[in-house]
């Protein structure tokens, strides 16, 4: 099922949680809503589900305008952050709940409901736990039951709110791979919310990066990482260093020196230069490069990260050096970013 | 419910650390004081009630209880409880739901209002109804013109009882529902359940032990209420006398066996309530909110 979010605005007590958000989700796609807390990602998910109503704008399921449909009518599978399993029901009853509350001829027989529940438990690899209660399950198992329960109603869209948020790192990685497999098997259109960029980049077909109630960028993991379209995305996704610069005559300048980067397309004037700390090339001597004094040096796993003070204003930038590189000990280091991007100063 | 996590919340008595433990003498003194106090003020009266009731033998006891006026008082008390407790369950659940699950203006006011019966003397509660429904009261004329009798009749007794027992169910459920939040209900709705199904299959089972606890306390108070009911009942023997009122009348007539026989029934109710309450607390302590002791 395709889902289209068109110019949606959502206010809580006049405070805008989402400002004019538009998003097209393709059928069968696995999409991540990624952003810091307060970016509006959970609000967007709840709006798609029908747990909230938009203040302005519309939400389409396929061709149909679902903006004013209730959550029941939308037929979505929602997995809550803390699972919200019904504590007084067994695992099988939890999974069968959505079928049991159906009316009339669409309601399967009790036997059929049991069979479906077992089938789904097989799918989420929890066979044999039908009679357990949620309190008797581990966090990862509860997560799987919550997903099975959401899938039992044959939803048009599967929505997951921080699906791995409450689990420890080991279980997270396992479940991540498992969710991808489930998605590939069942082909549900799936949207999940996360604040963990590694999770989003690894798991999703496309990542929606959000900040302050707006969508900053939508793209594949490669697009988001290699071609960030805003200072926020550059800073939020992966490691980055930034330094204020000036663009003049198609050249990038720090203070009164050109640093050997030409930017003929860039807008003249004040700007900010972004690059990845590991994606730099060290140079000897300095005519057309960024040079600085090592102010701090830290060992980070397989590399060494140094902070350089550059220019007269002692601006600090971070770059990565090989552990055994002599430059790490030298007081003066010169480098040039291999890949970089300029954003005009706001 | 096979639910180990919840069971572990039940009250348990861990050994205290040495730093906060009193000396053995101090402990003994405290315990003796507590037991002596409870013995003199609570246990002794209870024993006397049963002792007096059976002072002239079992025959006199059963005879006292089969007196028609006594029978009628017992029936009336059961009727009043049978009406007021279910109504309070409905009111209590609605009020708790509204307060715990929604944000609205006047919520703090409503919460305070629910506690009003606890802070007002029951006699005042009764008098309010007299002022409202009495012959000279606010609605008295209108009621008389339409031939509706409330005061000095069963409706008045039921109203007064509802008033004094109103907080029991609501107060039990509000903190419980607040703590549980809306997550389970949202999950049920997302799975296609309608409002009624959500309430019946999800909300109610989540609060059932707290609700039962509230009902128990509410029932004990409904059957035992004296002050408010005394004001509105009119003390008509065989018609508007509830058990507590009947006890007073019999006692004032120097019918000790009769008075204490009825009193023993009320005391028995109290004991049963106490046992059930303790069992509920032991088993489902976590699911019963922390507002106890009313």
Coordinates of C-alpha atoms in Angstrom, one line a residue:
Chain A
X1 CA 0.0 0.0 0.0
X2 CA 1.3 3.4 -1.0
X3 CA 1.1 6.1 1.7
X4 CA 1.2 9.8 0.8
X5 CA 1.6 12.5 3.4
X6 CA 0.7 15.9 1.9
X7 CA 1.6 19.2 3.5
X8 CA 0.7 18.0 7.0
X9 CA 1.0 20.4 9.9
X10 CA 0.3 19.2 13.5
X11 CA 0.0 21.4 16.5
X12 CA -0.2 20.5 20.2
X13 CA -1.6 23.4 22.2
X14 CA -0.6 25.8 19.4
X15 CA 3.0 24.4 19.5
X16 CA 3.9 23.0 16.1
X17 CA 5.2 19.5 16.3
X18 CA 5.2 19.1 12.5
X19 CA 5.4 22.0 10.0
X20 CA 4.3 21.3 6.4
X21 CA 5.6 17.8 6.0
X22 CA 5.2 15.9 2.7
X23 CA 6.4 12.3 2.1
X24 CA 5.7 9.6 -0.5
X25 CA 6.1 6.1 0.7
X26 CA 6.1 3.4 -2.0
X27 CA 4.4 0.1 -1.7
X28 CA 6.5 -2.6 0.0
X29 CA 9.1 -0.1 1.0
X30 CA 10.9 -0.2 4.4
X31 CA 11.3 3.4 5.6
X32 CA 13.0 4.8 8.6
X33 CA 12.0 8.1 10.2
X34 CA 15.3 9.3 11.8
X35 CA 15.9 12.4 13.9
X36 CA 16.8 13.6 17.4
X37 CA 14.1 13.7 20.1
X38 CA 11.6 16.4 19.5
X39 CA 12.1 16.3 15.7
X40 CA 8.5 15.1 15.1
X41 CA 9.2 11.6 13.9
X42 CA 6.9 9.8 16.4
X43 CA 4.2 12.4 15.7
X44 CA 4.4 11.7 12.0
X45 CA 4.2 8.0 12.6
X46 CA 1.1 8.4 14.9
X47 CA -0.5 10.7 12.2
X48 CA -0.1 8.0 9.6
X49 CA -1.6 5.4 12.0
X50 CA -4.5 7.6 12.9
X51 CA -3.6 7.9 16.6
X52 CA -3.4 11.7 15.9
X53 CA -5.4 13.9 13.5
X54 CA -3.5 16.5 11.4
X55 CA -4.1 20.2 12.1
X56 CA -3.7 20.8 8.3
X57 CA -2.9 18.7 5.3
X58 CA -3.9 15.2 4.2
X59 CA -2.8 11.6 4.4
X60 CA -3.6 9.2 1.6
X61 CA -3.6 5.4 1.6
X62 CA -3.3 4.6 -2.1
X63 CA -5.8 6.9 -3.8
X64 CA -8.1 7.1 -0.7
X65 CA -8.0 10.1 1.6
X66 CA -7.5 8.6 5.0
X67 CA -7.1 11.9 6.9
X68 CA -10.4 11.6 8.7
X69 CA -10.5 7.9 9.1
X70 CA -10.2 6.4 12.5
X71 CA -7.3 4.1 13.4
X72 CA -9.7 1.1 13.2
X73 CA -10.7 2.0 9.6
X74 CA -7.2 2.5 8.5
X75 CA -6.2 -1.1 9.2
X76 CA -2.6 -0.4 10.2
X77 CA -0.4 -2.6 12.3
X78 CA 1.2 -0.5 15.1
X79 CA 4.0 -1.8 17.3
X80 CA 4.4 0.4 20.3
X81 CA 7.7 1.5 21.9
X82 CA 7.0 -0.4 25.1
X83 CA 5.0 -3.1 23.2
X84 CA 1.7 -2.5 25.1
X85 CA 1.1 -6.2 25.2
X86 CA -2.1 -7.1 27.1
X87 CA -0.7 -8.4 30.4
X88 CA -3.6 -10.5 31.4
X89 CA -3.7 -12.4 28.1
X90 CA -1.5 -15.2 26.9
X91 CA 0.8 -14.8 24.0
X92 CA -1.7 -16.6 21.7
X93 CA -4.6 -14.4 22.9
X94 CA -2.6 -11.3 22.4
X95 CA -1.9 -12.2 18.8
X96 CA -5.4 -13.3 18.2
X97 CA -7.0 -10.2 19.7
X98 CA -7.3 -8.3 16.4
X99 CA -9.2 -11.2 14.9
X100 CA -11.4 -11.8 17.9
X101 CA -12.7 -8.3 18.0
X102 CA -13.9 -8.4 14.4
X103 CA -17.6 -8.4 13.7
X104 CA -19.8 -10.6 11.6
X105 CA -18.5 -12.8 8.7
X106 CA -15.0 -11.3 8.7
X107 CA -14.4 -12.8 12.2
X108 CA -12.7 -16.2 12.0
X109 CA -13.7 -19.1 14.2
X110 CA -11.9 -19.6 17.5
X111 CA -10.0 -22.5 16.0
X112 CA -9.0 -20.5 13.0
X113 CA -7.8 -17.7 15.3
X114 CA -5.6 -20.2 17.2
X115 CA -4.2 -21.6 14.0
X116 CA -3.3 -18.1 12.7
X117 CA -1.7 -17.2 16.1
X118 CA 0.5 -20.3 15.9
X119 CA 1.4 -19.6 12.3
X120 CA 2.5 -16.1 13.2
X121 CA 4.5 -17.4 16.2
X122 CA 6.3 -19.6 13.8
X123 CA 7.1 -16.6 11.6
X124 CA 8.5 -14.7 14.6
X125 CA 10.4 -17.8 15.8
X126 CA 8.6 -18.2 19.1
X127 CA 6.8 -21.5 18.5
X128 CA 5.6 -23.1 21.7
X129 CA 5.2 -20.0 23.7
X130 CA 1.4 -19.7 23.1
X131 CA 0.4 -20.2 26.7
X132 CA 3.0 -17.8 28.2
X133 CA 2.0 -14.4 29.7
X134 CA 3.9 -11.3 28.6
X135 CA 5.6 -11.0 32.0
X136 CA 7.2 -14.3 31.4
X137 CA 9.0 -13.2 28.2
X138 CA 12.3 -11.4 27.7
X139 CA 12.3 -8.0 26.0
X140 CA 13.2 -9.3 22.6
X141 CA 10.5 -12.0 22.8
X142 CA 7.9 -9.3 23.8
X143 CA 9.0 -7.3 20.8
X144 CA 8.4 -10.3 18.5
X145 CA 5.0 -11.0 20.0
X146 CA 4.0 -7.3 19.5
X147 CA 5.0 -7.6 15.8
X148 CA 3.1 -10.8 15.4
X149 CA 0.1 -9.2 17.0
X150 CA 0.3 -6.3 14.6
X151 CA 0.6 -8.5 11.6
X152 CA -2.3 -10.7 12.6
X153 CA -4.8 -8.2 11.3
X154 CA -3.2 -8.3 7.8
X155 CA -2.5 -4.6 8.0
X156 CA -2.1 -2.4 4.9
X157 CA 0.9 -0.7 6.5
X158 CA 3.2 -1.7 9.4
X159 CA 4.2 1.1 11.7
X160 CA 6.9 0.6 14.4
X161 CA 7.7 3.2 17.1
X162 CA 11.4 2.8 18.2
X163 CA 11.1 -0.9 17.8
X164 CA 14.4 -1.7 19.3
X165 CA 14.7 1.2 21.8
X166 CA 14.2 -0.8 24.9
X167 CA 16.6 -3.6 24.1
X168 CA 20.3 -4.2 24.8
X169 CA 22.8 -3.8 22.0
X170 CA 23.2 -7.5 21.2
X171 CA 19.5 -8.2 20.9
X172 CA 19.1 -5.1 18.9
X173 CA 21.5 -6.2 16.2
X174 CA 19.9 -9.6 16.0
X175 CA 16.3 -8.3 15.8
X176 CA 17.4 -5.7 13.2
X177 CA 18.5 -8.5 10.8
X178 CA 15.4 -10.5 11.7
X179 CA 13.1 -7.6 11.0
X180 CA 14.7 -7.1 7.5
X181 CA 14.1 -10.8 6.8
X182 CA 10.5 -10.6 7.9
X183 CA 10.0 -7.6 5.8
X184 CA 11.5 -9.2 2.7
X185 CA 9.3 -12.3 3.3
X186 CA 6.0 -10.6 3.9
X187 CA 6.5 -7.5 1.8
X188 CA 4.5 -5.2 4.1
X189 CA 5.0 -1.4 3.5
X190 CA 6.8 -0.6 6.8
X191 CA 7.6 2.6 8.5
X192 CA 9.7 2.7 11.7
X193 CA 10.9 5.5 13.9
X194 CA 14.4 5.5 15.4
X195 CA 16.9 7.9 16.8
X196 CA 19.7 5.5 16.0
X197 CA 21.3 6.4 12.7
X198 CA 23.2 3.1 12.4
X199 CA 19.9 1.3 12.7
X200 CA 18.2 3.5 10.1
X201 CA 21.0 3.4 7.5
X202 CA 21.5 -0.4 7.8
X203 CA 17.9 -1.4 7.9
X204 CA 15.9 0.9 5.7
X205 CA 15.4 1.2 1.9
X206 CA 15.1 4.9 2.4
X207 CA 15.8 7.1 5.4
X208 CA 13.8 10.2 6.2
X209 CA 15.9 12.6 8.3
X210 CA 13.8 15.0 10.4
X211 CA 14.6 18.0 12.5
X212 CA 12.4 20.4 14.4
X213 CA 9.2 19.3 12.8
X214 CA 10.5 19.3 9.2
X215 CA 11.9 16.7 6.8
X216 CA 15.5 17.6 6.1
X217 CA 16.3 14.9 3.5
X218 CA 14.8 11.7 2.1
X219 CA 17.1 9.2 0.5
X220 CA 18.9 5.9 0.5
X221 CA 21.7 5.3 3.0
X222 CA 24.3 6.2 0.3
X223 CA 22.5 9.4 -0.7
X224 CA 22.1 10.5 2.9
X225 CA 25.6 9.8 3.9
X226 CA 27.5 10.9 0.7
X227 CA 25.3 13.8 -0.4
X228 CA 23.8 15.4 2.7
X229 CA 21.7 18.4 1.5
X230 CA 21.8 20.5 4.7
X231 CA 24.2 21.4 7.5
X232 CA 21.9 19.5 9.9
X233 CA 22.1 16.3 7.9
X234 CA 25.8 16.6 7.5
X235 CA 26.2 17.1 11.2
X236 CA 23.6 14.5 12.3
X237 CA 24.6 11.6 10.1
X238 CA 28.0 10.1 10.7
X239 CA 31.1 12.1 11.9
X240 CA 31.7 15.5 10.6
X241 CA 33.9 18.5 11.0
X242 CA 32.9 22.0 10.1
X243 CA 34.8 25.3 9.8
X244 CA 33.6 28.8 8.9
X245 CA 35.0 30.0 5.5
X246 CA 34.6 32.6 2.9
X247 CA 34.0 32.1 -0.8
X248 CA 35.7 34.6 -3.1
X249 CA 36.6 34.4 -6.8
X250 CA 35.5 30.8 -6.9
X251 CA 38.0 29.9 -4.2
X252 CA 37.5 28.8 -0.5
X253 CA 39.3 31.0 2.0
X254 CA 40.0 30.6 5.7
X255 CA 40.8 34.0 7.1
X256 CA 43.1 35.5 4.4
X257 CA 44.4 32.3 2.9
X258 CA 43.0 30.2 0.1
X259 CA 42.9 26.5 1.1
X260 CA 43.2 25.0 -2.3
X261 CA 39.6 24.1 -2.8
X262 CA 37.9 25.7 -5.8
X263 CA 34.1 26.2 -5.7
X264 CA 33.2 27.9 -8.9
X265 CA 29.5 27.2 -8.4
X266 CA 29.3 28.3 -4.8
X267 CA 27.6 31.5 -3.8
X268 CA 30.1 34.2 -2.9
X269 CA 30.4 35.3 0.8
X270 CA 30.4 33.7 4.2
X271 CA 29.9 29.9 4.3
X272 CA 30.5 26.8 6.3
X273 CA 32.8 24.0 5.0
X274 CA 31.8 20.5 6.0
X275 CA 33.9 17.3 5.6
X276 CA 34.3 13.9 7.1
X277 CA 37.2 13.6 9.6
X278 CA 38.4 10.4 8.0
X279 CA 38.1 11.6 4.5
X280 CA 41.1 13.9 4.4
X281 CA 44.5 13.9 2.7
X282 CA 47.6 14.9 4.6
X283 CA 49.9 17.2 2.7
X284 CA 53.5 18.5 3.3
X285 CA 54.1 22.2 3.4
X286 CA 51.2 24.4 2.9
X287 CA 50.3 26.3 -0.1
X288 CA 46.6 25.8 -0.5
X289 CA 45.7 23.6 2.4
X290 CA 44.3 23.8 5.9
X291 CA 47.1 23.9 8.5
X292 CA 46.8 23.8 12.2
X293 CA 48.4 23.0 15.5
X294 CA 47.5 19.7 17.3
X295 CA 45.6 20.8 20.4
X296 CA 44.3 17.4 21.5
X297 CA 44.7 13.8 20.4
X298 CA 42.6 10.8 21.2
X299 CA 42.9 7.2 20.3
X300 CA 39.5 5.9 19.0
X301 CA 39.5 2.2 18.1
X302 CA 41.6 1.7 15.0
X303 CA 42.4 5.4 14.4
X304 CA 43.6 8.5 16.1
X305 CA 41.5 11.5 16.2
X306 CA 43.2 14.9 16.6
X307 CA 41.8 18.3 17.1
X308 CA 43.6 21.1 15.2
X309 CA 43.6 24.8 16.0
X310 CA 43.6 26.6 12.7
X311 CA 43.9 30.2 11.7
X312 CA 44.2 33.3 13.8
X313 CA 40.9 32.7 15.6
X314 CA 42.1 29.2 16.7
X315 CA 39.1 27.5 15.2
X316 CA 39.1 23.8 16.2
X317 CA 38.5 21.1 13.6
X318 CA 38.7 17.4 14.0
X319 CA 40.4 14.9 11.6
X320 CA 41.4 11.3 11.8
X321 CA 44.9 10.0 11.3
X322 CA 46.4 6.5 11.1
X323 CA 47.6 5.4 14.5
X324 CA 51.2 5.2 13.5
X325 CA 51.2 8.4 11.4
X326 CA 54.0 10.7 12.6
X327 CA 51.7 13.7 12.1
X328 CA 49.9 12.6 15.2
X329 CA 52.9 13.6 17.3
X330 CA 53.8 16.7 15.3
X331 CA 52.7 20.0 16.5
X332 CA 51.8 21.1 13.1
X333 CA 49.6 19.3 10.6
X334 CA 48.4 20.3 7.1
X335 CA 45.6 18.6 5.3
X336 CA 43.0 19.0 2.5
X337 CA 39.6 17.4 2.6
X338 CA 39.0 14.8 -0.2
X339 CA 35.3 15.2 -0.2
X340 CA 33.6 18.3 1.2
X341 CA 30.6 20.5 0.9
X342 CA 29.9 24.2 1.4
X343 CA 26.7 25.6 2.9
X344 CA 26.2 29.4 2.7
X345 CA 26.1 30.9 6.2
X346 CA 22.6 31.5 7.3
Chain B
X1 CA -3.0 -15.0 37.0
X2 CA 0.3 -16.6 36.5
X3 CA 2.3 -13.5 36.6
X4 CA 5.6 -13.7 38.5
X5 CA 6.6 -10.1 38.0
X6 CA 3.5 -8.8 39.5
X7 CA 3.5 -11.2 42.4
X8 CA 6.9 -10.0 43.5
X9 CA 5.3 -6.6 44.2
X10 CA 3.2 -8.1 46.9
X11 CA 4.0 -6.7 50.3
X12 CA 7.0 -8.6 51.7
X13 CA 9.0 -8.0 54.8
X14 CA 12.7 -8.0 54.3
X15 CA 15.0 -8.0 57.3
X16 CA 15.9 -4.4 58.1
X17 CA 19.4 -3.3 58.1
X18 CA 21.1 -3.0 61.5
X19 CA 21.4 0.8 61.3
X20 CA 17.7 1.3 61.5
X21 CA 16.8 -1.4 63.9
X22 CA 15.8 -0.5 67.5
X23 CA 17.2 -2.2 70.6
X24 CA 15.2 -5.4 71.6
X25 CA 13.7 -3.6 74.6
X26 CA 12.5 -0.7 72.5
X27 CA 11.0 -3.1 70.0
X28 CA 9.2 -5.1 72.7
X29 CA 7.8 -2.0 74.3
X30 CA 6.5 -0.7 70.9
X31 CA 4.9 -4.0 70.1
X32 CA 3.2 -4.3 73.5
X33 CA 1.8 -0.8 73.2
X34 CA 0.5 -1.4 69.8
X35 CA -1.1 -4.8 70.7
X36 CA -2.5 -3.5 74.0
X37 CA -4.0 -0.5 72.2
X38 CA -5.6 -2.6 69.4
X39 CA -6.8 -5.2 72.0
X40 CA -8.6 -2.7 74.2
X41 CA -10.0 -0.5 71.5
X42 CA -10.8 -2.9 68.7
X43 CA -10.6 -6.5 69.7
X44 CA -12.4 -6.2 73.1
X45 CA -15.5 -4.4 71.7
X46 CA -15.7 -7.0 69.0
X47 CA -15.7 -9.8 71.6
X48 CA -18.2 -8.0 73.7
X49 CA -20.6 -7.7 70.7
X50 CA -20.6 -11.4 70.1
X51 CA -20.7 -12.1 73.8
X52 CA -23.7 -10.0 74.4
X53 CA -25.5 -11.3 71.3
X54 CA -25.2 -14.9 72.6
X55 CA -25.6 -14.0 76.3
X56 CA -29.1 -15.6 76.5
X57 CA -28.2 -18.5 74.3
X58 CA -28.4 -19.4 70.6
X59 CA -32.2 -19.6 70.8
X60 CA -32.6 -16.0 71.9
X61 CA -30.1 -15.0 69.2
X62 CA -32.0 -16.6 66.4
X63 CA -35.3 -15.4 67.8
X64 CA -34.0 -11.8 67.9
X65 CA -32.9 -12.1 64.3
X66 CA -36.2 -13.5 63.2
X67 CA -38.2 -10.5 64.5
X68 CA -40.1 -9.0 61.6
X69 CA -38.7 -5.5 62.1
X70 CA -35.2 -6.8 62.3
X71 CA -35.8 -8.9 59.1
X72 CA -37.0 -5.8 57.4
X73 CA -34.0 -3.8 58.5
X74 CA -31.7 -6.5 57.1
X75 CA -33.6 -6.5 53.8
X76 CA -33.5 -2.8 53.5
X77 CA -29.7 -2.7 54.2
X78 CA -29.2 -5.3 51.5
X79 CA -31.4 -3.4 49.1
X80 CA -29.6 -0.1 49.7
X81 CA -26.2 -1.8 49.1
X82 CA -27.5 -3.6 46.1
X83 CA -28.5 -0.3 44.5
X84 CA -25.8 2.0 45.7
X85 CA -22.7 -0.2 45.1
X86 CA -23.4 -0.9 41.4
X87 CA -24.2 2.7 40.8
X88 CA -21.0 3.7 42.5
X89 CA -19.1 1.2 40.4
X90 CA -20.5 2.9 37.2
X91 CA -19.9 6.4 38.5
X92 CA -16.4 5.5 39.9
X93 CA -15.2 3.9 36.6
X94 CA -16.5 6.8 34.6
X95 CA -15.0 9.4 36.8
X96 CA -11.7 7.6 37.1
X97 CA -11.6 7.1 33.3
X98 CA -12.3 10.8 32.7
X99 CA -9.6 11.9 35.1
X100 CA -6.9 9.4 34.3
X101 CA -7.2 9.3 30.5
X102 CA -8.2 12.7 29.4
X103 CA -7.0 16.3 29.8
X104 CA -9.8 18.7 30.4
X105 CA -10.5 22.0 32.2
X106 CA -11.8 21.6 35.7
X107 CA -10.0 18.3 36.2
X108 CA -8.5 19.3 39.5
X109 CA -11.9 20.6 40.7
X110 CA -13.5 17.2 39.8
X111 CA -10.7 15.4 41.7
X112 CA -11.3 17.5 44.8
X113 CA -15.1 17.1 44.5
X114 CA -14.7 13.3 44.5
X115 CA -13.0 13.6 47.9
X116 CA -15.7 15.8 49.4
X117 CA -17.7 13.0 51.0
X118 CA -14.5 12.0 52.9
X119 CA -14.0 15.5 54.3
X120 CA -17.7 16.3 55.2
X121 CA -19.3 14.9 58.3
X122 CA -22.0 12.3 57.2
X123 CA -24.6 14.2 59.2
X124 CA -24.0 17.2 57.0
X125 CA -24.4 15.0 53.9
X126 CA -27.8 13.9 55.3
X127 CA -28.8 17.4 56.1
X128 CA -28.0 18.6 52.6
X129 CA -30.6 16.1 51.3
X130 CA -33.1 17.3 53.8
X131 CA -32.6 20.9 52.7
X132 CA -32.8 19.8 49.1
X133 CA -35.7 17.4 49.1
X134 CA -37.5 18.2 52.4
X135 CA -41.0 19.7 52.5
X136 CA -39.5 23.2 53.0
X137 CA -36.6 22.3 50.8
X138 CA -35.5 23.6 47.4
X139 CA -37.1 20.9 45.4
X140 CA -39.7 19.9 48.1
X141 CA -42.7 21.7 46.5
X142 CA -42.1 20.3 43.0
X143 CA -41.6 16.8 44.3
X144 CA -44.7 16.9 46.4
X145 CA -46.7 18.2 43.4
X146 CA -45.6 15.3 41.4
X147 CA -46.1 12.8 44.2
X148 CA -42.5 11.8 44.4
X149 CA -41.3 10.8 47.9
X150 CA -37.6 10.9 48.5
X151 CA -37.1 12.0 52.1
X152 CA -37.9 9.5 54.9
X153 CA -38.2 6.8 52.3
X154 CA -35.9 4.3 50.5
X155 CA -34.8 6.7 47.7
X156 CA -33.5 9.2 50.3
X157 CA -31.6 6.4 52.1
X158 CA -30.1 5.2 48.8
X159 CA -29.1 8.8 47.8
X160 CA -27.4 9.5 51.1
X161 CA -25.6 6.2 50.9
X162 CA -24.4 6.9 47.4
X163 CA -23.1 10.2 48.6
X164 CA -21.0 8.9 51.4
X165 CA -19.6 6.0 49.5
X166 CA -18.9 7.8 46.2
X167 CA -15.1 8.1 46.6
X168 CA -14.3 4.5 47.3
X169 CA -14.3 3.1 43.8
X170 CA -13.1 6.3 42.1
X171 CA -10.2 6.9 44.5
X172 CA -9.1 3.3 44.1
X173 CA -9.1 3.4 40.3
X174 CA -7.7 6.9 39.5
X175 CA -4.0 6.3 40.5
X176 CA -4.1 2.9 39.0
X177 CA -5.4 4.1 35.6
X178 CA -3.1 7.1 35.6
X179 CA -0.1 4.8 36.1
X180 CA -1.2 2.4 33.3
X181 CA -1.6 5.2 30.8
X182 CA -3.2 4.9 27.4
X183 CA -0.8 2.5 25.7
X184 CA -2.9 -0.7 26.0
X185 CA -6.0 1.1 24.9
X186 CA -4.2 2.5 21.8
X187 CA -3.0 -0.9 21.0
X188 CA -6.5 -2.4 21.2
X189 CA -7.9 0.4 19.0
X190 CA -5.1 -0.1 16.4
X191 CA -6.0 -3.8 16.3
X192 CA -9.6 -2.8 15.3
X193 CA -11.4 -3.0 18.6
X194 CA -14.2 -0.5 19.2
X195 CA -14.5 1.5 22.3
X196 CA -16.7 -1.0 24.1
X197 CA -14.5 -3.9 23.3
X198 CA -11.4 -2.0 24.4
X199 CA -13.0 -1.2 27.7
X200 CA -14.3 -4.8 28.2
X201 CA -11.3 -6.7 27.1
X202 CA -8.4 -4.4 28.0
X203 CA -9.2 -1.6 30.4
X204 CA -11.4 -3.5 32.8
X205 CA -9.2 -6.6 33.2
X206 CA -6.2 -4.2 33.8
X207 CA -8.0 -2.7 36.8
X208 CA -10.1 -5.6 38.0
X209 CA -8.4 -6.2 41.3
X210 CA -8.3 -2.5 42.2
X211 CA -12.0 -2.4 41.3
X212 CA -12.9 -5.4 43.5
X213 CA -11.0 -3.8 46.4
X214 CA -12.9 -0.6 45.9
X215 CA -16.2 -2.4 45.7
X216 CA -15.4 -4.3 48.9
X217 CA -14.7 -1.1 50.9
X218 CA -17.7 0.6 49.2
X219 CA -20.0 -2.2 50.2
X220 CA -18.8 -2.3 53.8
X221 CA -19.4 1.4 54.2
X222 CA -22.8 1.3 52.4
X223 CA -24.1 -1.3 54.8
X224 CA -22.6 0.3 57.9
X225 CA -23.4 4.0 57.2
X226 CA -25.2 5.6 60.1
X227 CA -24.9 9.4 60.2
X228 CA -26.2 10.4 56.8
X229 CA -28.8 7.7 56.7
X230 CA -30.0 8.5 60.2
X231 CA -30.9 12.1 59.1
X232 CA -32.9 11.1 56.0
X233 CA -34.5 7.9 57.0
X234 CA -37.1 9.1 59.6
X235 CA -36.6 5.9 61.6
X236 CA -39.9 4.3 60.7
X237 CA -39.7 0.7 62.0
X238 CA -40.1 -2.0 59.5
X239 CA -40.0 0.5 56.7
X240 CA -37.0 2.9 56.7
X241 CA -34.7 1.4 59.3
X242 CA -31.4 0.1 58.1
X243 CA -29.4 -2.3 60.3
X244 CA -27.2 0.3 62.0
X245 CA -30.3 2.4 62.8
X246 CA -32.2 -0.6 64.0
X247 CA -29.3 -1.4 66.4
X248 CA -29.6 2.0 68.0
X249 CA -33.4 1.7 68.4
X250 CA -33.2 -1.7 69.9
X251 CA -30.4 -0.6 72.3
X252 CA -32.4 2.4 73.4
X253 CA -35.3 0.1 74.2
X254 CA -32.9 -1.9 76.5
X255 CA -33.2 -4.9 74.1
X256 CA -29.6 -5.9 74.5
X257 CA -29.8 -9.3 72.9
X258 CA -31.7 -7.9 69.9
X259 CA -29.3 -4.9 69.4
X260 CA -26.2 -7.0 69.7
X261 CA -27.5 -9.8 67.5
X262 CA -27.9 -7.3 64.7
X263 CA -24.6 -5.7 65.6
X264 CA -23.0 -9.1 65.4
X265 CA -24.1 -9.4 61.8
X266 CA -22.5 -6.0 61.0
X267 CA -19.4 -7.1 62.9
X268 CA -19.3 -10.3 60.9
X269 CA -19.5 -8.3 57.6
X270 CA -16.6 -6.2 58.8
X271 CA -14.5 -9.3 59.6
X272 CA -15.3 -10.9 56.2
X273 CA -14.4 -7.6 54.5
X274 CA -11.2 -7.4 56.4
X275 CA -10.2 -11.0 55.4
X276 CA -11.0 -10.4 51.7
X277 CA -9.2 -7.1 51.8
X278 CA -6.1 -8.7 53.2
X279 CA -6.2 -11.5 50.7
X280 CA -6.5 -9.0 47.9
X281 CA -3.7 -6.9 49.1
X282 CA -1.4 -9.9 49.6
X283 CA -2.1 -11.3 46.2
X284 CA -2.5 -8.2 44.1
X285 CA -0.8 -5.4 46.0
X286 CA 0.7 -3.8 42.9
X287 CA -2.6 -3.7 41.1
X288 CA -4.3 -2.0 44.0
X289 CA -3.4 1.7 44.2
X290 CA -1.6 3.1 47.1
X291 CA -4.6 4.9 48.5
X292 CA -5.6 2.8 51.5
X293 CA -7.1 3.3 54.9
X294 CA -10.5 4.9 54.3

